Short mmCIF file of C-alpha atoms and ligand atoms in Angstrom, two decimals:
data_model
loop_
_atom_site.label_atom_id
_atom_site.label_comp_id
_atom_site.label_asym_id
_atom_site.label_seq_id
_atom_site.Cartn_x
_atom_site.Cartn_y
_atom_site.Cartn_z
CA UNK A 1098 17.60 23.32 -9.43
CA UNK A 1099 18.17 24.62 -12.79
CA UNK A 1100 20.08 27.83 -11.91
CA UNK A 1101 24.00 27.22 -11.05
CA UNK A 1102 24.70 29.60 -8.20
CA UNK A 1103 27.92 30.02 -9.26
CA UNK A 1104 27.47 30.77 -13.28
CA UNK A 1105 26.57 34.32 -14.12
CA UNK A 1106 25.08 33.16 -17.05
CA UNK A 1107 20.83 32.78 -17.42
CA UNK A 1108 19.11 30.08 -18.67
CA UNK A 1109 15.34 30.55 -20.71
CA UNK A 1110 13.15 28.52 -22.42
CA UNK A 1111 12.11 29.10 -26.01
CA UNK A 1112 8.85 27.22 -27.48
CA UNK A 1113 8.22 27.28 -30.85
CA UNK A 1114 4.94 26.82 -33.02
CA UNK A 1115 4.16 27.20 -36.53
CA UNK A 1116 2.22 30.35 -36.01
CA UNK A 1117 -1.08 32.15 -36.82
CA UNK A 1118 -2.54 34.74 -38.56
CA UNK A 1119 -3.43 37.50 -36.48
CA UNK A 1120 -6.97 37.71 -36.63
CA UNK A 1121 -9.34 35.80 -39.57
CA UNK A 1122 -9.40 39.16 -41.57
CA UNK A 1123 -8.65 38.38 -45.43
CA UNK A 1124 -6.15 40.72 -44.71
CA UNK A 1125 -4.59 39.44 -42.10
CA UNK A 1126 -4.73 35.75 -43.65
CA UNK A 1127 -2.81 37.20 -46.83
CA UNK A 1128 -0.06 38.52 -44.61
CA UNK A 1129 0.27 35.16 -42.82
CA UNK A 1130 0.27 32.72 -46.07
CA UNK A 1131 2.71 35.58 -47.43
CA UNK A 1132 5.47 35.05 -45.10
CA UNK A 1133 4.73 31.39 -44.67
CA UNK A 1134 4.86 30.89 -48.48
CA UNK A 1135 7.80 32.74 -49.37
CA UNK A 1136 9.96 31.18 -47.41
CA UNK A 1137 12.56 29.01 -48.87
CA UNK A 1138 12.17 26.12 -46.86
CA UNK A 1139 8.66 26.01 -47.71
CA UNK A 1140 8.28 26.58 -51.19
CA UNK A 1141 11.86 25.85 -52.36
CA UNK A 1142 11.97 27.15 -55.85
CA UNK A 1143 14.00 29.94 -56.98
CA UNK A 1144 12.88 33.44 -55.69
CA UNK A 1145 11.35 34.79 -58.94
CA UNK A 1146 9.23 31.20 -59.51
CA UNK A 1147 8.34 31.18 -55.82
CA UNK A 1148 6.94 35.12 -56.36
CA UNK A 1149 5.43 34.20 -59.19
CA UNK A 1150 3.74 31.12 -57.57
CA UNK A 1151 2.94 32.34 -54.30
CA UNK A 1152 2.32 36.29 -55.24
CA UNK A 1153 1.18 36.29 -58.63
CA UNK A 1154 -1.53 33.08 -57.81
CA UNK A 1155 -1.62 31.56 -54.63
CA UNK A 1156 -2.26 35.20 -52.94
CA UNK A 1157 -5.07 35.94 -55.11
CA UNK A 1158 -7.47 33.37 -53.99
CA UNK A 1159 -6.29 31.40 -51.25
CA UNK A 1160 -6.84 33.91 -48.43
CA UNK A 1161 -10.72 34.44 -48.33
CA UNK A 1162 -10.96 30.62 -48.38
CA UNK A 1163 -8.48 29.97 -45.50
CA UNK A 1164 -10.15 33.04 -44.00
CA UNK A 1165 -13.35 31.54 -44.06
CA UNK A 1166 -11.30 27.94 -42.36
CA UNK A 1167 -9.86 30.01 -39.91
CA UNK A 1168 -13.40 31.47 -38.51
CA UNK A 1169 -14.43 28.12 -38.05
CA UNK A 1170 -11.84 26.93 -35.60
CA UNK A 1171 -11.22 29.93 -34.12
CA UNK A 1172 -11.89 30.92 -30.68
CA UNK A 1173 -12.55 34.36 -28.11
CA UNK A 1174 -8.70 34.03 -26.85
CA UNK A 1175 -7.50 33.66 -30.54
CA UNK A 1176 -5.98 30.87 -32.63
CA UNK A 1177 -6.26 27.25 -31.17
CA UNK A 1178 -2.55 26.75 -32.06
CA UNK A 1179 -1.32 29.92 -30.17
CA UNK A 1180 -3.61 29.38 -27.37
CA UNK A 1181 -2.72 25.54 -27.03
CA UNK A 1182 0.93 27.02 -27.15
CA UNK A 1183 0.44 29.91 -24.69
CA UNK A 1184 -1.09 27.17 -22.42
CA UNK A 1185 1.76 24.66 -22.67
CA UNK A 1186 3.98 27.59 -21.95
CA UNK A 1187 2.24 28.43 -18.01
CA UNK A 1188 1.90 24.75 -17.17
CA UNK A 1189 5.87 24.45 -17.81
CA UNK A 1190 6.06 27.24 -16.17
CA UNK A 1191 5.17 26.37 -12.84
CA UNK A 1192 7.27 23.30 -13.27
CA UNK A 1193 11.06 24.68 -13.76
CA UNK A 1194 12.63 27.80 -12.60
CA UNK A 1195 13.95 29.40 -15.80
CA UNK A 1196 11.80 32.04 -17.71
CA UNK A 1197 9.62 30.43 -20.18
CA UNK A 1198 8.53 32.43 -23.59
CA UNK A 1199 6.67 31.27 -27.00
CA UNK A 1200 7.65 32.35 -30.48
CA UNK A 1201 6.27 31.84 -33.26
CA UNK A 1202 7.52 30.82 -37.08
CA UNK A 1203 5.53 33.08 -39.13
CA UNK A 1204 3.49 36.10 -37.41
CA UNK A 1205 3.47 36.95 -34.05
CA UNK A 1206 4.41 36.25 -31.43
CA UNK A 1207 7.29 35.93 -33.40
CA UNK A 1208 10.44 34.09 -32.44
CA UNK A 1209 12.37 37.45 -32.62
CA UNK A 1210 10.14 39.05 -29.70
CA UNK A 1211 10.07 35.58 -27.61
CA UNK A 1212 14.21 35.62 -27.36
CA UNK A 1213 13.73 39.34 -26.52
CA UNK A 1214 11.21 38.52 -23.73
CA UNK A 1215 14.34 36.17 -22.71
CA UNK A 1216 16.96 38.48 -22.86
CA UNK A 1217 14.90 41.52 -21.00
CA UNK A 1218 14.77 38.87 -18.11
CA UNK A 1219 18.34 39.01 -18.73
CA UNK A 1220 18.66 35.36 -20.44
CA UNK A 1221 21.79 34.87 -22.06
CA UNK A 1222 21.45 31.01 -22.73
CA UNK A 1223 18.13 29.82 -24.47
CA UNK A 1224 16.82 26.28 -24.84
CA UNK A 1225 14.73 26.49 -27.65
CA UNK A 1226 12.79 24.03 -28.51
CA UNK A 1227 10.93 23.35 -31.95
CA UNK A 1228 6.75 22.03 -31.07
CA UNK A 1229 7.75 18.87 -34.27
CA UNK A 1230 8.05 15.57 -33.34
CA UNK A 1231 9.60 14.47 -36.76
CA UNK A 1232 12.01 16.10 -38.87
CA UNK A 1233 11.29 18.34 -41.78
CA UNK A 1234 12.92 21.49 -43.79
CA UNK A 1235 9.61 23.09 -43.47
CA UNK A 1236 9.38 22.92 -39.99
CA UNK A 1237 12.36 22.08 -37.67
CA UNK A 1238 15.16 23.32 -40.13
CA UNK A 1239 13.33 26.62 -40.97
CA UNK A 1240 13.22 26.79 -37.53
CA UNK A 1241 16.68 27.18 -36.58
CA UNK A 1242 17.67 28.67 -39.40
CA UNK A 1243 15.44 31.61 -38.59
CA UNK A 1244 16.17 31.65 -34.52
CA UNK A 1245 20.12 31.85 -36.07
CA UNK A 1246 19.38 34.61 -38.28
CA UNK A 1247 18.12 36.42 -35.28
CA UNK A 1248 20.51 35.48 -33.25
CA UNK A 1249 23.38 36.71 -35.26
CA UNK A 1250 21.89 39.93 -36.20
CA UNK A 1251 20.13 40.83 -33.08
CA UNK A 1252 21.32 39.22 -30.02
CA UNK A 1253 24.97 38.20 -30.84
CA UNK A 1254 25.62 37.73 -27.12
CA UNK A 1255 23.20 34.86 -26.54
CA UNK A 1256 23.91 31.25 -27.06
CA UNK A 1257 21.25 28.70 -28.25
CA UNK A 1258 20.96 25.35 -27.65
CA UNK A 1259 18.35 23.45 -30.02
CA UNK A 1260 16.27 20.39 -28.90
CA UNK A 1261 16.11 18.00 -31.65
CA UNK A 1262 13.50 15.72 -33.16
CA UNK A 1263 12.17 13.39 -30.70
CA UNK A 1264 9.98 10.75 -32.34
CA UNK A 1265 12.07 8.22 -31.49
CA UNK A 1266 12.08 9.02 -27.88
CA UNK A 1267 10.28 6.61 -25.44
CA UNK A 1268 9.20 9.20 -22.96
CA UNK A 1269 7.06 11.02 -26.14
CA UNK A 1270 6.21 7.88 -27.82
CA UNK A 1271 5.17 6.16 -24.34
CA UNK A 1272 3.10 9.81 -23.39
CA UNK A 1273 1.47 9.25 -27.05
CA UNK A 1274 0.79 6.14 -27.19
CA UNK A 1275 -1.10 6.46 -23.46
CA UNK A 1276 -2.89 9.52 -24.49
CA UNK A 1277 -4.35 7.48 -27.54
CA UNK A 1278 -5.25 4.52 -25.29
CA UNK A 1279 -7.45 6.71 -23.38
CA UNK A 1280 -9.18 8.27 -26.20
CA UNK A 1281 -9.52 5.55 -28.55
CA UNK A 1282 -13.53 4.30 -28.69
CA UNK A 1283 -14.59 1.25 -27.81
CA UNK A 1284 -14.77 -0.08 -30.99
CA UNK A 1285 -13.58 0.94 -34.03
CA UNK A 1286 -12.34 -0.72 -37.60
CA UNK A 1287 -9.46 1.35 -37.76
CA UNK A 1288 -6.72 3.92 -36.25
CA UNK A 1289 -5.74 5.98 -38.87
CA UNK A 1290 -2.30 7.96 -38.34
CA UNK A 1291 -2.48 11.33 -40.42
CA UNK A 1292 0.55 12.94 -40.93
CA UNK A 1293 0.61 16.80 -42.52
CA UNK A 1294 2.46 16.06 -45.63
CA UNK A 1295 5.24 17.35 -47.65
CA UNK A 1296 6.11 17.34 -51.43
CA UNK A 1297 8.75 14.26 -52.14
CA UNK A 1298 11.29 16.28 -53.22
CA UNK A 1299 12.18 18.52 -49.31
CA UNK A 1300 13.10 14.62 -48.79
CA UNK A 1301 15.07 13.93 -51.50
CA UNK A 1302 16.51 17.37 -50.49
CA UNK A 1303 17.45 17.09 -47.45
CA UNK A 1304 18.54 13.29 -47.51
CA UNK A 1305 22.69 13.74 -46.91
CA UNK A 1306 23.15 9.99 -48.16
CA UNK A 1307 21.06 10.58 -51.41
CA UNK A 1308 19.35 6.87 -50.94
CA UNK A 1309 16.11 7.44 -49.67
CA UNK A 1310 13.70 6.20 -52.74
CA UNK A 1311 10.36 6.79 -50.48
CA UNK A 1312 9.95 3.29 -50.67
CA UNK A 1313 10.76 0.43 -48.67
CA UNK A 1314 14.16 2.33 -47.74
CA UNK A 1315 12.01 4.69 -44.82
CA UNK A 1316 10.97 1.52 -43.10
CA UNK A 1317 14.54 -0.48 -42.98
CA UNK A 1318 16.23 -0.28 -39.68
CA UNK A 1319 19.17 1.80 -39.25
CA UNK A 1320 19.45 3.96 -42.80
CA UNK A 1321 21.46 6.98 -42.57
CA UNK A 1322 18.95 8.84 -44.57
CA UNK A 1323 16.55 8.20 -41.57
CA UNK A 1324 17.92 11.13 -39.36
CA UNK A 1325 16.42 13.61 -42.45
CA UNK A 1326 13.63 11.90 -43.92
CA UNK A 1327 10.11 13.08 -42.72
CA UNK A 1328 8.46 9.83 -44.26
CA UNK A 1329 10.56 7.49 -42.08
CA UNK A 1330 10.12 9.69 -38.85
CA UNK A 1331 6.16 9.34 -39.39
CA UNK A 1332 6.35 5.73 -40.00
CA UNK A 1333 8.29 4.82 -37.24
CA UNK A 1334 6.37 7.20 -35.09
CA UNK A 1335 3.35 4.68 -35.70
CA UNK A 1336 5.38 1.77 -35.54
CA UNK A 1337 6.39 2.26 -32.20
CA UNK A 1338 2.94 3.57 -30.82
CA UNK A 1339 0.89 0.82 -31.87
CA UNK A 1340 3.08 -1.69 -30.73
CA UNK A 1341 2.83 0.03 -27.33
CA UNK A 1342 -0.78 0.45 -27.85
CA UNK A 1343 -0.72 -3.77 -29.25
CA UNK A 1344 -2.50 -2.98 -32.30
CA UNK A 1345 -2.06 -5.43 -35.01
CA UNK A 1346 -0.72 -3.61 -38.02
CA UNK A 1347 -3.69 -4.30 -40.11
CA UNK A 1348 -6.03 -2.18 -38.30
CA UNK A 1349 -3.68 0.65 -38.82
CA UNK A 1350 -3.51 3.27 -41.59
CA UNK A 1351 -0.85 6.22 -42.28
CA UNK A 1352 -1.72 9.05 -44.53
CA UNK A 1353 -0.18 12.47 -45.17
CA UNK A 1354 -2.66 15.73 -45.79
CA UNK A 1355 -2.80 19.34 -46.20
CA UNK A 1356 -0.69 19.20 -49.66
CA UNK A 1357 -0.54 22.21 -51.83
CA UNK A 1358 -0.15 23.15 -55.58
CA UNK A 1359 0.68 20.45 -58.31
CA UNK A 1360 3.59 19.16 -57.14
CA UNK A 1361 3.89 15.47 -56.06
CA UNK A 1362 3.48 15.03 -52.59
CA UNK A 1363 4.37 11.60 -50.02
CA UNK A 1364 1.92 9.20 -50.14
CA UNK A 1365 -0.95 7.95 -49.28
CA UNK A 1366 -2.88 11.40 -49.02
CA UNK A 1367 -5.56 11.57 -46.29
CA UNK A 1368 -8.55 12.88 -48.17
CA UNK A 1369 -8.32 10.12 -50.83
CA UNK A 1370 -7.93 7.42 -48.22
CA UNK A 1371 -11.27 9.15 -46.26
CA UNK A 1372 -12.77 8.04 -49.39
CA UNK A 1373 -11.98 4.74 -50.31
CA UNK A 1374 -12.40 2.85 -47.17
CA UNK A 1375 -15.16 2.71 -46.57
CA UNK A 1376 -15.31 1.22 -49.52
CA UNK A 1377 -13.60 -1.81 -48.02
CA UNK A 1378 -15.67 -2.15 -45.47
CA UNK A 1379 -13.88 0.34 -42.58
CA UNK A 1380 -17.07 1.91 -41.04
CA UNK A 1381 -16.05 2.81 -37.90
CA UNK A 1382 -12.53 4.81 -37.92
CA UNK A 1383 -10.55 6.87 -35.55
CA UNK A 1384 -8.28 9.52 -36.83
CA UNK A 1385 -4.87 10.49 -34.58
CA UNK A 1386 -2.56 13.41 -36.34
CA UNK A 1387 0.79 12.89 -34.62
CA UNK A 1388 3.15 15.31 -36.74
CA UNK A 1389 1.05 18.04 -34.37
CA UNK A 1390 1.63 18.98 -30.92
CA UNK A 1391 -1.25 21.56 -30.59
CA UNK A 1392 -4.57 21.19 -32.12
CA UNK A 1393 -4.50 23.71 -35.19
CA UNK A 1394 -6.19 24.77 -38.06
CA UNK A 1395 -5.09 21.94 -40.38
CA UNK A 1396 -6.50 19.22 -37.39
CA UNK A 1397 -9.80 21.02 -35.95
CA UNK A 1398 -11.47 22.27 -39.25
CA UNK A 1399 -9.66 19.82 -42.29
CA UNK A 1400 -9.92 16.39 -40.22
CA UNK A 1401 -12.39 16.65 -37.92
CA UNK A 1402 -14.88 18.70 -39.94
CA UNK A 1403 -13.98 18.23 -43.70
CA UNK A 1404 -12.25 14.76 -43.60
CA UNK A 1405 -15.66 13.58 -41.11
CA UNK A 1406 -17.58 14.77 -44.31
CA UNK A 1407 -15.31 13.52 -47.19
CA UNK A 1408 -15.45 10.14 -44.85
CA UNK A 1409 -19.21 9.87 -43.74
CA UNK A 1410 -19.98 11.02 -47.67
CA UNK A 1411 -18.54 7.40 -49.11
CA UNK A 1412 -20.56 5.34 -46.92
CA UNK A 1413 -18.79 5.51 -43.53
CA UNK A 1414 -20.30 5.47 -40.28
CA UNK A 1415 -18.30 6.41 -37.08
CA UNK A 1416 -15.62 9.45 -37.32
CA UNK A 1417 -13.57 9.64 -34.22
CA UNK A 1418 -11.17 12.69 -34.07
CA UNK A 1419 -8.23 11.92 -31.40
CA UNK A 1420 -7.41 15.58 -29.96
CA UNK A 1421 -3.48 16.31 -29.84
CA UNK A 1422 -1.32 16.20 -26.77
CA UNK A 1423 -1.80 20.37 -26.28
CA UNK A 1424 -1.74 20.62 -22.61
CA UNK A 1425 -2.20 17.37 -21.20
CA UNK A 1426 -0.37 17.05 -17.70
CA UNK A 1427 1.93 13.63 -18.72
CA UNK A 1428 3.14 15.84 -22.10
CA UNK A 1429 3.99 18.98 -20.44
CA UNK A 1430 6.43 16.52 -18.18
CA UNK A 1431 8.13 14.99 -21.29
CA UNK A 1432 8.39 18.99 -22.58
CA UNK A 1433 10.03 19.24 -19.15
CA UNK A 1434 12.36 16.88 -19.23
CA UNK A 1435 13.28 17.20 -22.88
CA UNK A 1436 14.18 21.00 -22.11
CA UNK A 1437 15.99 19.73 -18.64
CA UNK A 1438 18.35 17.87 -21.14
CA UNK A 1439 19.06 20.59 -23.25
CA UNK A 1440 19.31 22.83 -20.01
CA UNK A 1441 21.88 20.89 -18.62
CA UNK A 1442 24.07 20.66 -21.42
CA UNK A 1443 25.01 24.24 -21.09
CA UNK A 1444 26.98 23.31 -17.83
CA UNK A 1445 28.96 20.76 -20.04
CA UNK A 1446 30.38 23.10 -22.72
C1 LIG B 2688 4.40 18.92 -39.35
C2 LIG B 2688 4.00 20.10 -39.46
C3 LIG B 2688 3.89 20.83 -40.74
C4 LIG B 2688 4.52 20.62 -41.96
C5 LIG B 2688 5.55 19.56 -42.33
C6 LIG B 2688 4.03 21.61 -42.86
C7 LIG B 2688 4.41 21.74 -44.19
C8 LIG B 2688 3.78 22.58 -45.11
N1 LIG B 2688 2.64 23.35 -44.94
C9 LIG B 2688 2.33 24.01 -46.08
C10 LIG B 2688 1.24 24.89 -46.31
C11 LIG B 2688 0.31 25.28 -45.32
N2 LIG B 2688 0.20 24.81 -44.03
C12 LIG B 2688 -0.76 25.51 -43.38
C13 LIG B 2688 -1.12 25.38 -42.06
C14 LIG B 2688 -0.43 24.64 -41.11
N3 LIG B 2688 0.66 23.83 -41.32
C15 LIG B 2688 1.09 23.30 -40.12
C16 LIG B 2688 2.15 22.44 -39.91
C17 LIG B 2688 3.00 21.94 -40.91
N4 LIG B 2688 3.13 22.40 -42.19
C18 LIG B 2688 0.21 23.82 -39.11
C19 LIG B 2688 0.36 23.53 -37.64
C20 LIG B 2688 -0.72 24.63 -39.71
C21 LIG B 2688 -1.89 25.33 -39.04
C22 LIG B 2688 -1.60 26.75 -38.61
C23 LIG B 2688 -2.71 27.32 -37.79
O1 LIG B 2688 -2.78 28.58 -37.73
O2 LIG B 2688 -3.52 26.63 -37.19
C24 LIG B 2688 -1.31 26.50 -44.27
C25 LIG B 2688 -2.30 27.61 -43.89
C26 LIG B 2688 -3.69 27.27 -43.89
C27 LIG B 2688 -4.26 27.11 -45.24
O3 LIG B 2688 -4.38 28.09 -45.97
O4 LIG B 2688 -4.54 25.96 -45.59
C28 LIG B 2688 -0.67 26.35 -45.50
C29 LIG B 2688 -0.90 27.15 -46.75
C30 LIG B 2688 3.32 23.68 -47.04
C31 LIG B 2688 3.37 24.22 -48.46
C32 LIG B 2688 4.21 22.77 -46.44
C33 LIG B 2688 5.42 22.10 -46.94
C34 LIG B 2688 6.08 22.41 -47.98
FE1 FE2 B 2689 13.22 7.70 -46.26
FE1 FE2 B 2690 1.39 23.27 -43.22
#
């Protein structure tokens, strides 16, 4: 189906997660938040403030903490996020008839040894596909960049095709949006969308018009500044579940966590919100964390363990974690089609 007899050209498939560290050994963890950290997409300062930042302080206590996160979530077969990917990986599989690998951002497997799996099956044209629903320079751009580094260095003869963003496509938002219905409790005060954050400036960065003000500008229809801007992506990626879902806007919340450091970050942060609503009188409260494919570290151990806490702490009552799409049947179809797209358009060019 998605061979052409006549090309002599191979087509692969190339998923790509954030990555793990290797095991939940300090060690290990340093490595991880090492490369993570010092990349340039990440934390975007100049190399010898970055070093300073991420060597000289962020290395010197952050890793037996994260260490200690990591042991909590983690599981015999490994990571949840590389074992939610792995999985995704054999159910699309046995649906198409190109050679499937995973690769991995930071750590292994890394996306250097999935396009090799490829190309030892003798792939020459890879449809790699970034595991972000919504935009960012710290994901999806970092991303590429990295898979065209490789490229060009190591396997000069392969082409690449990339699948973009797709938060704004119905077959993901519908597969959401149904995958929520199911899981939502009976009752509840709230849904509360929580997005991992980034710092406000990657979107100033990264906005080609130079308009977006991270104000009223991410929710206005049809902004230029849209196709680049994280915040909008998230918002409209609730917008267009709950109205498939017919939730009335007030019982909806959106919140960004995991920030890092002292810089300013997009608003409102998760942990605070936990806080203060209860405060205004949101007992019951389900939690949904869309800007994640897999079920990770930042979803298993800081929402449904610490945020549960921070939450149930100031006086709330009912914490209700929504698990991510990981390997659900209907989301491994829309990872199917998504990559049939991308397949196909090799037989344009
Ligand atoms: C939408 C996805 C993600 C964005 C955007 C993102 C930005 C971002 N993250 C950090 C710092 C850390 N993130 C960490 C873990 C982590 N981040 C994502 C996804 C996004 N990050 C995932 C899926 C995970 C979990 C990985 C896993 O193994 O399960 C961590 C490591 C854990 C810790 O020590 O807390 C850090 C650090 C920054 C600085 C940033 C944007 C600038
Ligand atoms: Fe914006
Ligand atoms: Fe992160």
């Amino acid at each position: 189906m998605l061979q052409k007899e006549s090309s002599n050209s191979k087509k692969g498939i190339l998923l790509v997660n954030l990555g793990s560290p290797r095991s939940t050994d300090v060690k290990d963890v340093k490595e991880y938040l090492d490369e993570f950290l010092m990349d340039e997409r990440v934390i975007d300062y100049r190399w010898i403030f970055r070093a300073l930042l991420v060597q000289g302080i962020i290395l010197k206590t952050r890793p037996p903490k994260s260490a200690e996160a990591y042991k909590t979530v983690w599981t015999d077969e490994g990571s949840p996020l590389i074992v939610i990917t792995e999985k995704i990986r054999k159910k699309l599989q046995k649906l198409v008839d190109v050679p499937v690998e995973i690769g991995m951002r930071y750590a292994e497997p890394s996306i250097e040894t999935g396009i090799r799996s490829l190309v030892e099956k003798g792939v020459t044209e890879i449809v790699l596909f970034p595991l972000y629903p919504q935009y960012a320079m710290s994901t999806t751009e970092t991303v590429i960049e990295k898979a065209e580094e490789v490229r060009k260095q190591k396997f000069p003869e392969v082409k690449i095709n990339y699948i973009q963003p797709f938060y704004n496509r119905e077959i993901y938002i519908n597969c959401l949006a149904e995958s929520i219905r199911e899981k939502l409790p009976e009752n509840f005060d709230a849904l509360q969308f929580s997005y991992h954050g980034v710092p406000e400036r990657h979107i100033f960065k990264t906005d080609p018009t130079k308009t977006c003000n991270l104000n009223d500008c991410c929710s206005r229809e049809n902004n230029p500044s849209h196709q680049f801007c994280y915040r909008h992506q998230c918002f409209k990626t609730t917008e267009t579940v709950i109205e498939k879902l017919n939730l009335p806007k007030e019982k909806v919340i959106v919140s960004f966590q995991s920030r890092l450091g002292k810089d300013k970050w997009i608003e409102p942060y998760t942990d605070e919100t936990f806080e203060t609503i209860p405060k205004r009188g949101i007992k019951n409260l389900a939690v949904v964390c869309p800007a994640f494919v897999s079920d990770c570290l930042e979803t298993l151990e800081e929402i449904s363990v610490e945020g549960k806490h921070q939450f149930t702490d100031a006086g709330g009552e009912n914490f209700h974690y929504i698990p991510c799409l990981n390997d659900e049947d209907r989301w491994i179809e829309v990872v199917k089609t998504l990559c049939e797209e991308k397949l196909n358009e090799f037989y344009l060019v």
